Amino acid sequence: MEDTDPGPLGQLTAEMAWMRRLARALLRDGDADDLAQDAWIVASEHAPAEGASRPWLGRVMLNLARMRARSQKRRVGREEKTAD
């Protein structure tokens, strides 16, 4: 009898469509696929022992989106300061 458990990476891959939809809802721009891919990488490296659940993945994606927004805001601020 074959083992049909996809394993943690298989489970993450199965959630990729959901992750892309959530990323589009969070960002509403062209960076949504990048956010989903970054979240997949983080989840593949740091998933909890019991596996990456949707609530956990959602929190990872929200945190990544917030970090991107802060980073972009800081970059724009630095560029404006430099332009003066």
mmCIF file of N, CA, C and O in Angstrom:
data_model
loop_
_atom_site.group_PDB
_atom_site.id
_atom_site.type_symbol
_atom_site.label_atom_id
_atom_site.label_comp_id
_atom_site.label_asym_id
_atom_site.label_seq_id
_atom_site.Cartn_x
_atom_site.Cartn_y
_atom_site.Cartn_z
ATOM 1 N N MET A 1 0.831 -1.165 0.000
ATOM 2 C CA MET A 1 0.000 0.000 0.000
ATOM 3 C C MET A 1 0.887 1.243 0.000
ATOM 4 O O MET A 1 1.816 1.346 0.774
ATOM 5 N N GLU A 2 0.579 2.190 -0.885
ATOM 6 C CA GLU A 2 1.380 3.404 -0.997
ATOM 7 C C GLU A 2 0.989 4.419 0.064
ATOM 8 O O GLU A 2 -0.164 4.513 0.459
ATOM 9 N N ASP A 3 1.988 5.203 0.478
ATOM 10 C CA ASP A 3 1.745 6.308 1.409
ATOM 11 C C ASP A 3 1.283 7.514 0.598
ATOM 12 O O ASP A 3 1.993 8.011 -0.257
ATOM 13 N N THR A 4 0.055 7.971 0.839
ATOM 14 C CA THR A 4 -0.496 9.076 0.051
ATOM 15 C C THR A 4 -0.364 10.420 0.754
ATOM 16 O O THR A 4 -0.876 11.420 0.267
ATOM 17 N N ASP A 5 0.313 10.477 1.897
ATOM 18 C CA ASP A 5 0.523 11.739 2.599
ATOM 19 C C ASP A 5 1.465 12.607 1.775
ATOM 20 O O ASP A 5 2.589 12.211 1.481
ATOM 21 N N PRO A 6 1.013 13.815 1.367
ATOM 22 C CA PRO A 6 1.843 14.656 0.525
ATOM 23 C C PRO A 6 3.021 15.281 1.260
ATOM 24 O O PRO A 6 3.934 15.817 0.637
ATOM 25 N N GLY A 7 3.032 15.233 2.564
ATOM 26 C CA GLY A 7 4.112 15.838 3.328
ATOM 27 C C GLY A 7 3.916 17.339 3.439
ATOM 28 O O GLY A 7 3.030 17.925 2.816
ATOM 29 N N PRO A 8 4.759 17.981 4.229
ATOM 30 C CA PRO A 8 4.575 19.413 4.478
ATOM 31 C C PRO A 8 4.701 20.269 3.211
ATOM 32 O O PRO A 8 3.919 21.193 3.006
ATOM 33 N N LEU A 9 5.651 19.978 2.356
ATOM 34 C CA LEU A 9 5.802 20.771 1.131
ATOM 35 C C LEU A 9 4.648 20.543 0.176
ATOM 36 O O LEU A 9 4.191 21.472 -0.491
ATOM 37 N N GLY A 10 4.160 19.326 0.117
ATOM 38 C CA GLY A 10 2.992 19.036 -0.712
ATOM 39 C C GLY A 10 1.752 19.749 -0.216
ATOM 40 O O GLY A 10 0.950 20.248 -1.005
ATOM 41 N N GLN A 11 1.603 19.822 1.106
ATOM 42 C CA GLN A 11 0.470 20.545 1.684
ATOM 43 C C GLN A 11 0.569 22.030 1.365
ATOM 44 O O GLN A 11 -0.432 22.673 1.039
ATOM 45 N N LEU A 12 1.771 22.582 1.459
ATOM 46 C CA LEU A 12 1.956 23.997 1.123
ATOM 47 C C LEU A 12 1.646 24.258 -0.342
ATOM 48 O O LEU A 12 1.007 25.253 -0.685
ATOM 49 N N THR A 13 2.105 23.378 -1.191
ATOM 50 C CA THR A 13 1.846 23.532 -2.622
ATOM 51 C C THR A 13 0.345 23.470 -2.898
ATOM 52 O O THR A 13 -0.170 24.223 -3.730
ATOM 53 N N ALA A 14 -0.349 22.606 -2.195
ATOM 54 C CA ALA A 14 -1.798 22.491 -2.372
ATOM 55 C C ALA A 14 -2.513 23.768 -1.941
ATOM 56 O O ALA A 14 -3.591 24.082 -2.458
ATOM 57 N N GLU A 15 -1.936 24.526 -1.033
ATOM 58 C CA GLU A 15 -2.540 25.769 -0.549
ATOM 59 C C GLU A 15 -2.147 26.989 -1.390
ATOM 60 O O GLU A 15 -2.595 28.103 -1.121
ATOM 61 N N MET A 16 -1.327 26.804 -2.421
ATOM 62 C CA MET A 16 -0.806 27.949 -3.170
ATOM 63 C C MET A 16 -1.908 28.784 -3.823
ATOM 64 O O MET A 16 -1.825 30.008 -3.830
ATOM 65 N N ALA A 17 -2.941 28.169 -4.361
ATOM 66 C CA ALA A 17 -4.027 28.943 -4.980
ATOM 67 C C ALA A 17 -4.709 29.821 -3.931
ATOM 68 O O ALA A 17 -4.997 31.002 -4.185
ATOM 69 N N TRP A 18 -4.951 29.270 -2.752
ATOM 70 C CA TRP A 18 -5.546 30.042 -1.666
ATOM 71 C C TRP A 18 -4.614 31.174 -1.251
ATOM 72 O O TRP A 18 -5.057 32.308 -1.019
ATOM 73 N N MET A 19 -3.307 30.896 -1.181
ATOM 74 C CA MET A 19 -2.334 31.914 -0.800
ATOM 75 C C MET A 19 -2.297 33.053 -1.821
ATOM 76 O O MET A 19 -2.205 34.226 -1.451
ATOM 77 N N ARG A 20 -2.409 32.723 -3.100
ATOM 78 C CA ARG A 20 -2.425 33.772 -4.133
ATOM 79 C C ARG A 20 -3.675 34.636 -4.020
ATOM 80 O O ARG A 20 -3.609 35.855 -4.182
ATOM 81 N N ARG A 21 -4.818 34.017 -3.755
ATOM 82 C CA ARG A 21 -6.052 34.793 -3.585
ATOM 83 C C ARG A 21 -5.941 35.739 -2.390
ATOM 84 O O ARG A 21 -6.319 36.911 -2.465
ATOM 85 N N LEU A 22 -5.406 35.241 -1.299
ATOM 86 C CA LEU A 22 -5.226 36.075 -0.113
ATOM 87 C C LEU A 22 -4.235 37.195 -0.397
ATOM 88 O O LEU A 22 -4.457 38.342 -0.002
ATOM 89 N N ALA A 23 -3.164 36.900 -1.097
ATOM 90 C CA ALA A 23 -2.162 37.919 -1.428
ATOM 91 C C ALA A 23 -2.780 39.021 -2.282
ATOM 92 O O ALA A 23 -2.524 40.210 -2.058
ATOM 93 N N ARG A 24 -3.616 38.643 -3.244
ATOM 94 C CA ARG A 24 -4.298 39.660 -4.070
ATOM 95 C C ARG A 24 -5.224 40.523 -3.220
ATOM 96 O O ARG A 24 -5.336 41.724 -3.438
ATOM 97 N N ALA A 25 -5.876 39.921 -2.250
ATOM 98 C CA ALA A 25 -6.762 40.688 -1.374
ATOM 99 C C ALA A 25 -5.976 41.627 -0.459
ATOM 100 O O ALA A 25 -6.417 42.739 -0.173
ATOM 101 N N LEU A 26 -4.807 41.192 -0.025
ATOM 102 C CA LEU A 26 -4.000 42.010 0.869
ATOM 103 C C LEU A 26 -3.321 43.165 0.148
ATOM 104 O O LEU A 26 -3.226 44.273 0.675
ATOM 105 N N LEU A 27 -2.837 42.915 -1.062
ATOM 106 C CA LEU A 27 -2.023 43.922 -1.753
ATOM 107 C C LEU A 27 -2.758 44.676 -2.835
ATOM 108 O O LEU A 27 -2.466 45.827 -3.102
ATOM 109 N N ARG A 28 -3.652 44.015 -3.534
ATOM 110 C CA ARG A 28 -4.398 44.628 -4.630
ATOM 111 C C ARG A 28 -3.485 45.242 -5.684
ATOM 112 O O ARG A 28 -3.769 46.292 -6.233
ATOM 113 N N ASP A 29 -2.354 44.630 -5.936
ATOM 114 C CA ASP A 29 -1.478 45.089 -7.012
ATOM 115 C C ASP A 29 -0.694 43.917 -7.580
ATOM 116 O O ASP A 29 -0.922 42.772 -7.219
ATOM 117 N N GLY A 30 0.244 44.198 -8.454
ATOM 118 C CA GLY A 30 0.980 43.162 -9.154
ATOM 119 C C GLY A 30 1.960 42.375 -8.306
ATOM 120 O O GLY A 30 2.505 41.381 -8.766
ATOM 121 N N ASP A 31 2.201 42.791 -7.062
ATOM 122 C CA ASP A 31 3.156 42.095 -6.210
ATOM 123 C C ASP A 31 2.540 40.915 -5.465
ATOM 124 O O ASP A 31 3.198 40.301 -4.637
ATOM 125 N N ALA A 32 1.310 40.596 -5.733
ATOM 126 C CA ALA A 32 0.616 39.541 -5.002
ATOM 127 C C ALA A 32 1.286 38.182 -5.185
ATOM 128 O O ALA A 32 1.445 37.434 -4.221
ATOM 129 N N ASP A 33 1.697 37.855 -6.409
ATOM 130 C CA ASP A 33 2.359 36.568 -6.622
ATOM 131 C C ASP A 33 3.679 36.498 -5.866
ATOM 132 O O ASP A 33 4.040 35.449 -5.326
ATOM 133 N N ASP A 34 4.400 37.619 -5.811
ATOM 134 C CA ASP A 34 5.655 37.650 -5.055
ATOM 135 C C ASP A 34 5.402 37.410 -3.574
ATOM 136 O O ASP A 34 6.145 36.674 -2.920
ATOM 137 N N LEU A 35 4.349 38.026 -3.049
ATOM 138 C CA LEU A 35 4.005 37.829 -1.640
ATOM 139 C C LEU A 35 3.656 36.367 -1.373
ATOM 140 O O LEU A 35 4.119 35.786 -0.389
ATOM 141 N N ALA A 36 2.874 35.757 -2.243
ATOM 142 C CA ALA A 36 2.506 34.343 -2.066
ATOM 143 C C ALA A 36 3.746 33.455 -2.108
ATOM 144 O O ALA A 36 3.879 32.530 -1.301
ATOM 145 N N GLN A 37 4.650 33.730 -3.016
ATOM 146 C CA GLN A 37 5.876 32.932 -3.110
ATOM 147 C C GLN A 37 6.763 33.131 -1.895
ATOM 148 O O GLN A 37 7.335 32.165 -1.366
ATOM 149 N N ASP A 38 6.890 34.384 -1.420
ATOM 150 C CA ASP A 38 7.691 34.640 -0.225
ATOM 151 C C ASP A 38 7.094 33.930 0.987
ATOM 152 O O ASP A 38 7.821 33.362 1.807
ATOM 153 N N ALA A 39 5.771 33.949 1.089
ATOM 154 C CA ALA A 39 5.106 33.261 2.202
ATOM 155 C C ALA A 39 5.323 31.758 2.111
ATOM 156 O O ALA A 39 5.530 31.088 3.128
ATOM 157 N N TRP A 40 5.301 31.205 0.903
ATOM 158 C CA TRP A 40 5.543 29.771 0.721
ATOM 159 C C TRP A 40 6.945 29.425 1.209
ATOM 160 O O TRP A 40 7.145 28.424 1.894
ATOM 161 N N ILE A 41 7.922 30.268 0.876
ATOM 162 C CA ILE A 41 9.311 30.016 1.297
ATOM 163 C C ILE A 41 9.423 30.066 2.809
ATOM 164 O O ILE A 41 10.023 29.180 3.430
ATOM 165 N N VAL A 42 8.859 31.104 3.425
ATOM 166 C CA VAL A 42 8.896 31.215 4.884
ATOM 167 C C VAL A 42 8.230 29.998 5.519
ATOM 168 O O VAL A 42 8.769 29.405 6.460
ATOM 169 N N ALA A 43 7.085 29.621 5.005
ATOM 170 C CA ALA A 43 6.362 28.476 5.568
ATOM 171 C C ALA A 43 7.140 27.179 5.392
ATOM 172 O O ALA A 43 7.136 26.323 6.272
ATOM 173 N N SER A 44 7.818 27.027 4.266
ATOM 174 C CA SER A 44 8.574 25.790 4.044
ATOM 175 C C SER A 44 9.779 25.697 4.974
ATOM 176 O O SER A 44 10.207 24.606 5.329
ATOM 177 N N GLU A 45 10.296 26.849 5.388
ATOM 178 C CA GLU A 45 11.475 26.854 6.266
ATOM 179 C C GLU A 45 11.132 26.906 7.752
ATOM 180 O O GLU A 45 11.908 26.446 8.581
ATOM 181 N N HIS A 46 9.971 27.481 8.094
ATOM 182 C CA HIS A 46 9.678 27.744 9.501
ATOM 183 C C HIS A 46 8.294 27.270 9.952
ATOM 184 O O HIS A 46 7.754 27.797 10.924
ATOM 185 N N ALA A 47 7.712 26.332 9.262
ATOM 186 C CA ALA A 47 6.369 25.867 9.620
ATOM 187 C C ALA A 47 6.375 25.206 10.999
ATOM 188 O O ALA A 47 7.353 24.583 11.392
ATOM 189 N N PRO A 48 5.277 25.351 11.733
ATOM 190 C CA PRO A 48 5.172 24.667 13.024
ATOM 191 C C PRO A 48 5.230 23.150 12.836
ATOM 192 O O PRO A 48 4.972 22.644 11.740
ATOM 193 N N ALA A 49 5.527 22.453 13.907
ATOM 194 C CA ALA A 49 5.672 20.994 13.853
ATOM 195 C C ALA A 49 4.395 20.303 13.372
ATOM 196 O O ALA A 49 4.451 19.288 12.686
ATOM 197 N N GLU A 50 3.241 20.869 13.718
ATOM 198 C CA GLU A 50 1.976 20.239 13.311
ATOM 199 C C GLU A 50 1.563 20.609 11.898
ATOM 200 O O GLU A 50 0.507 20.214 11.426
ATOM 201 N N GLY A 51 2.359 21.386 11.216
ATOM 202 C CA GLY A 51 2.057 21.752 9.832
ATOM 203 C C GLY A 51 1.544 23.174 9.721
ATOM 204 O O GLY A 51 1.139 23.796 10.693
ATOM 205 N N ALA A 52 1.583 23.685 8.512
ATOM 206 C CA ALA A 52 1.179 25.068 8.255
ATOM 207 C C ALA A 52 -0.323 25.115 7.986
ATOM 208 O O ALA A 52 -0.788 24.731 6.931
ATOM 209 N N SER A 53 -1.065 25.595 8.962
ATOM 210 C CA SER A 53 -2.515 25.725 8.796
ATOM 211 C C SER A 53 -2.828 27.042 8.086
ATOM 212 O O SER A 53 -1.995 27.946 8.020
ATOM 213 N N ARG A 54 -4.037 27.162 7.582
ATOM 214 C CA ARG A 54 -4.430 28.404 6.907
ATOM 215 C C ARG A 54 -4.347 29.619 7.829
ATOM 216 O O ARG A 54 -3.874 30.670 7.393
ATOM 217 N N PRO A 55 -4.793 29.520 9.080
ATOM 218 C CA PRO A 55 -4.644 30.708 9.947
ATOM 219 C C PRO A 55 -3.177 31.117 10.125
ATOM 220 O O PRO A 55 -2.843 32.291 10.099
ATOM 221 N N TRP A 56 -2.303 30.134 10.274
ATOM 222 C CA TRP A 56 -0.880 30.431 10.423
ATOM 223 C C TRP A 56 -0.335 31.040 9.134
ATOM 224 O O TRP A 56 0.385 32.047 9.167
ATOM 225 N N LEU A 57 -0.678 30.458 7.992
ATOM 226 C CA LEU A 57 -0.235 31.003 6.705
ATOM 227 C C LEU A 57 -0.769 32.417 6.493
ATOM 228 O O LEU A 57 -0.053 33.296 5.991
ATOM 229 N N GLY A 58 -2.004 32.639 6.869
ATOM 230 C CA GLY A 58 -2.587 33.969 6.744
ATOM 231 C C GLY A 58 -1.830 34.987 7.570
ATOM 232 O O GLY A 58 -1.583 36.115 7.117
ATOM 233 N N ARG A 59 -1.437 34.609 8.771
ATOM 234 C CA ARG A 59 -0.673 35.517 9.638
ATOM 235 C C ARG A 59 0.700 35.793 9.033
ATOM 236 O O ARG A 59 1.177 36.929 9.031
ATOM 237 N N VAL A 60 1.340 34.768 8.502
ATOM 238 C CA VAL A 60 2.636 34.957 7.842
ATOM 239 C C VAL A 60 2.489 35.945 6.686
ATOM 240 O O VAL A 60 3.283 36.873 6.529
ATOM 241 N N MET A 61 1.460 35.756 5.873
ATOM 242 C CA MET A 61 1.257 36.629 4.718
ATOM 243 C C MET A 61 0.940 38.054 5.150
ATOM 244 O O MET A 61 1.440 39.016 4.551
ATOM 245 N N LEU A 62 0.122 38.214 6.182
ATOM 246 C CA LEU A 62 -0.192 39.550 6.679
ATOM 247 C C LEU A 62 1.072 40.238 7.193
ATOM 248 O O LEU A 62 1.308 41.417 6.913
ATOM 249 N N ASN A 63 1.886 39.516 7.928
ATOM 250 C CA ASN A 63 3.137 40.089 8.429
ATOM 251 C C ASN A 63 4.069 40.483 7.278
ATOM 252 O O ASN A 63 4.680 41.553 7.312
ATOM 253 N N LEU A 64 4.186 39.636 6.276
ATOM 254 C CA LEU A 64 5.026 39.970 5.128
ATOM 255 C C LEU A 64 4.494 41.194 4.390
ATOM 256 O O LEU A 64 5.268 42.063 3.963
ATOM 257 N N ALA A 65 3.183 41.283 4.225
ATOM 258 C CA ALA A 65 2.590 42.448 3.549
ATOM 259 C C ALA A 65 2.862 43.717 4.349
ATOM 260 O O ALA A 65 3.193 44.762 3.767
ATOM 261 N N ARG A 66 2.746 43.646 5.656
ATOM 262 C CA ARG A 66 3.025 44.817 6.495
ATOM 263 C C ARG A 66 4.496 45.218 6.415
ATOM 264 O O ARG A 66 4.808 46.409 6.354
ATOM 265 N N MET A 67 5.383 44.234 6.437
ATOM 266 C CA MET A 67 6.811 44.544 6.328
ATOM 267 C C MET A 67 7.125 45.201 4.985
ATOM 268 O O MET A 67 7.917 46.148 4.915
ATOM 269 N N ARG A 68 6.499 44.726 3.912
ATOM 270 C CA ARG A 68 6.697 45.336 2.593
ATOM 271 C C ARG A 68 6.219 46.778 2.587
ATOM 272 O O ARG A 68 6.875 47.661 2.046
ATOM 273 N N ALA A 69 5.050 47.019 3.176
ATOM 274 C CA ALA A 69 4.491 48.374 3.198
ATOM 275 C C ALA A 69 5.392 49.321 3.996
ATOM 276 O O ALA A 69 5.659 50.442 3.557
ATOM 277 N N ARG A 70 5.865 48.862 5.151
ATOM 278 C CA ARG A 70 6.779 49.694 5.953
ATOM 279 C C ARG A 70 8.060 49.971 5.203
ATOM 280 O O ARG A 70 8.564 51.099 5.185
ATOM 281 N N SER A 71 8.602 48.951 4.572
ATOM 282 C CA SER A 71 9.836 49.107 3.810
ATOM 283 C C SER A 71 9.667 50.115 2.679
ATOM 284 O O SER A 71 10.521 50.985 2.466
ATOM 285 N N GLN A 72 8.563 50.013 1.963
ATOM 286 C CA GLN A 72 8.320 50.929 0.854
ATOM 287 C C GLN A 72 8.130 52.357 1.368
ATOM 288 O O GLN A 72 8.641 53.308 0.779
ATOM 289 N N LYS A 73 7.421 52.496 2.472
ATOM 290 C CA LYS A 73 7.205 53.828 3.050
ATOM 291 C C LYS A 73 8.540 54.447 3.450
ATOM 292 O O LYS A 73 8.785 55.635 3.198
ATOM 293 N N ARG A 74 9.402 53.664 4.071
ATOM 294 C CA ARG A 74 10.724 54.164 4.462
ATOM 295 C C ARG A 74 11.561 54.528 3.246
ATOM 296 O O ARG A 74 12.254 55.546 3.247
ATOM 297 N N ARG A 75 11.490 53.702 2.217
ATOM 298 C CA ARG A 75 12.259 53.979 1.006
ATOM 299 C C ARG A 75 11.807 55.287 0.370
ATOM 300 O O ARG A 75 12.642 56.122 -0.004
ATOM 301 N N VAL A 76 10.499 55.481 0.278
ATOM 302 C CA VAL A 76 9.968 56.723 -0.297
ATOM 303 C C VAL A 76 10.410 57.911 0.548
ATOM 304 O O VAL A 76 10.818 58.949 0.006
ATOM 305 N N GLY A 77 10.372 57.773 1.858
ATOM 306 C CA GLY A 77 10.820 58.845 2.751
ATOM 307 C C GLY A 77 12.285 59.178 2.544
ATOM 308 O O GLY A 77 12.662 60.361 2.495
ATOM 309 N N ARG A 78 13.118 58.163 2.420
ATOM 310 C CA ARG A 78 14.549 58.398 2.182
ATOM 311 C C ARG A 78 14.772 59.088 0.846
ATOM 312 O O ARG A 78 15.601 59.999 0.732
ATOM 313 N N GLU A 79 14.037 58.640 -0.184
ATOM 314 C CA GLU A 79 14.192 59.244 -1.499
ATOM 315 C C GLU A 79 13.750 60.705 -1.497
ATOM 316 O O GLU A 79 14.397 61.550 -2.110
ATOM 317 N N GLU A 80 12.666 61.004 -0.796
ATOM 318 C CA GLU A 80 12.205 62.391 -0.712
ATOM 319 C C GLU A 80 13.196 63.255 0.057
ATOM 320 O O GLU A 80 13.460 64.395 -0.313
ATOM 321 N N LYS A 81 13.750 62.699 1.112
ATOM 322 C CA LYS A 81 14.738 63.428 1.913
ATOM 323 C C LYS A 81 16.001 63.701 1.089
ATOM 324 O O LYS A 81 16.572 64.780 1.159
ATOM 325 N N THR A 82 16.415 62.744 0.302
ATOM 326 C CA THR A 82 17.597 62.883 -0.540
ATOM 327 C C THR A 82 17.355 63.885 -1.662
ATOM 328 O O THR A 82 18.252 64.630 -2.046
ATOM 329 N N ALA A 83 16.139 63.931 -2.164
ATOM 330 C CA ALA A 83 15.820 64.835 -3.280
ATOM 331 C C ALA A 83 15.833 66.298 -2.841
ATOM 332 O O ALA A 83 16.037 67.181 -3.663
ATOM 333 N N ASP A 84 15.610 66.543 -1.536
ATOM 334 C CA ASP A 84 15.567 67.937 -1.047
ATOM 335 C C ASP A 84 16.898 68.580 -1.061
ATOM 336 O O ASP A 84 17.904 68.505 -1.108
#
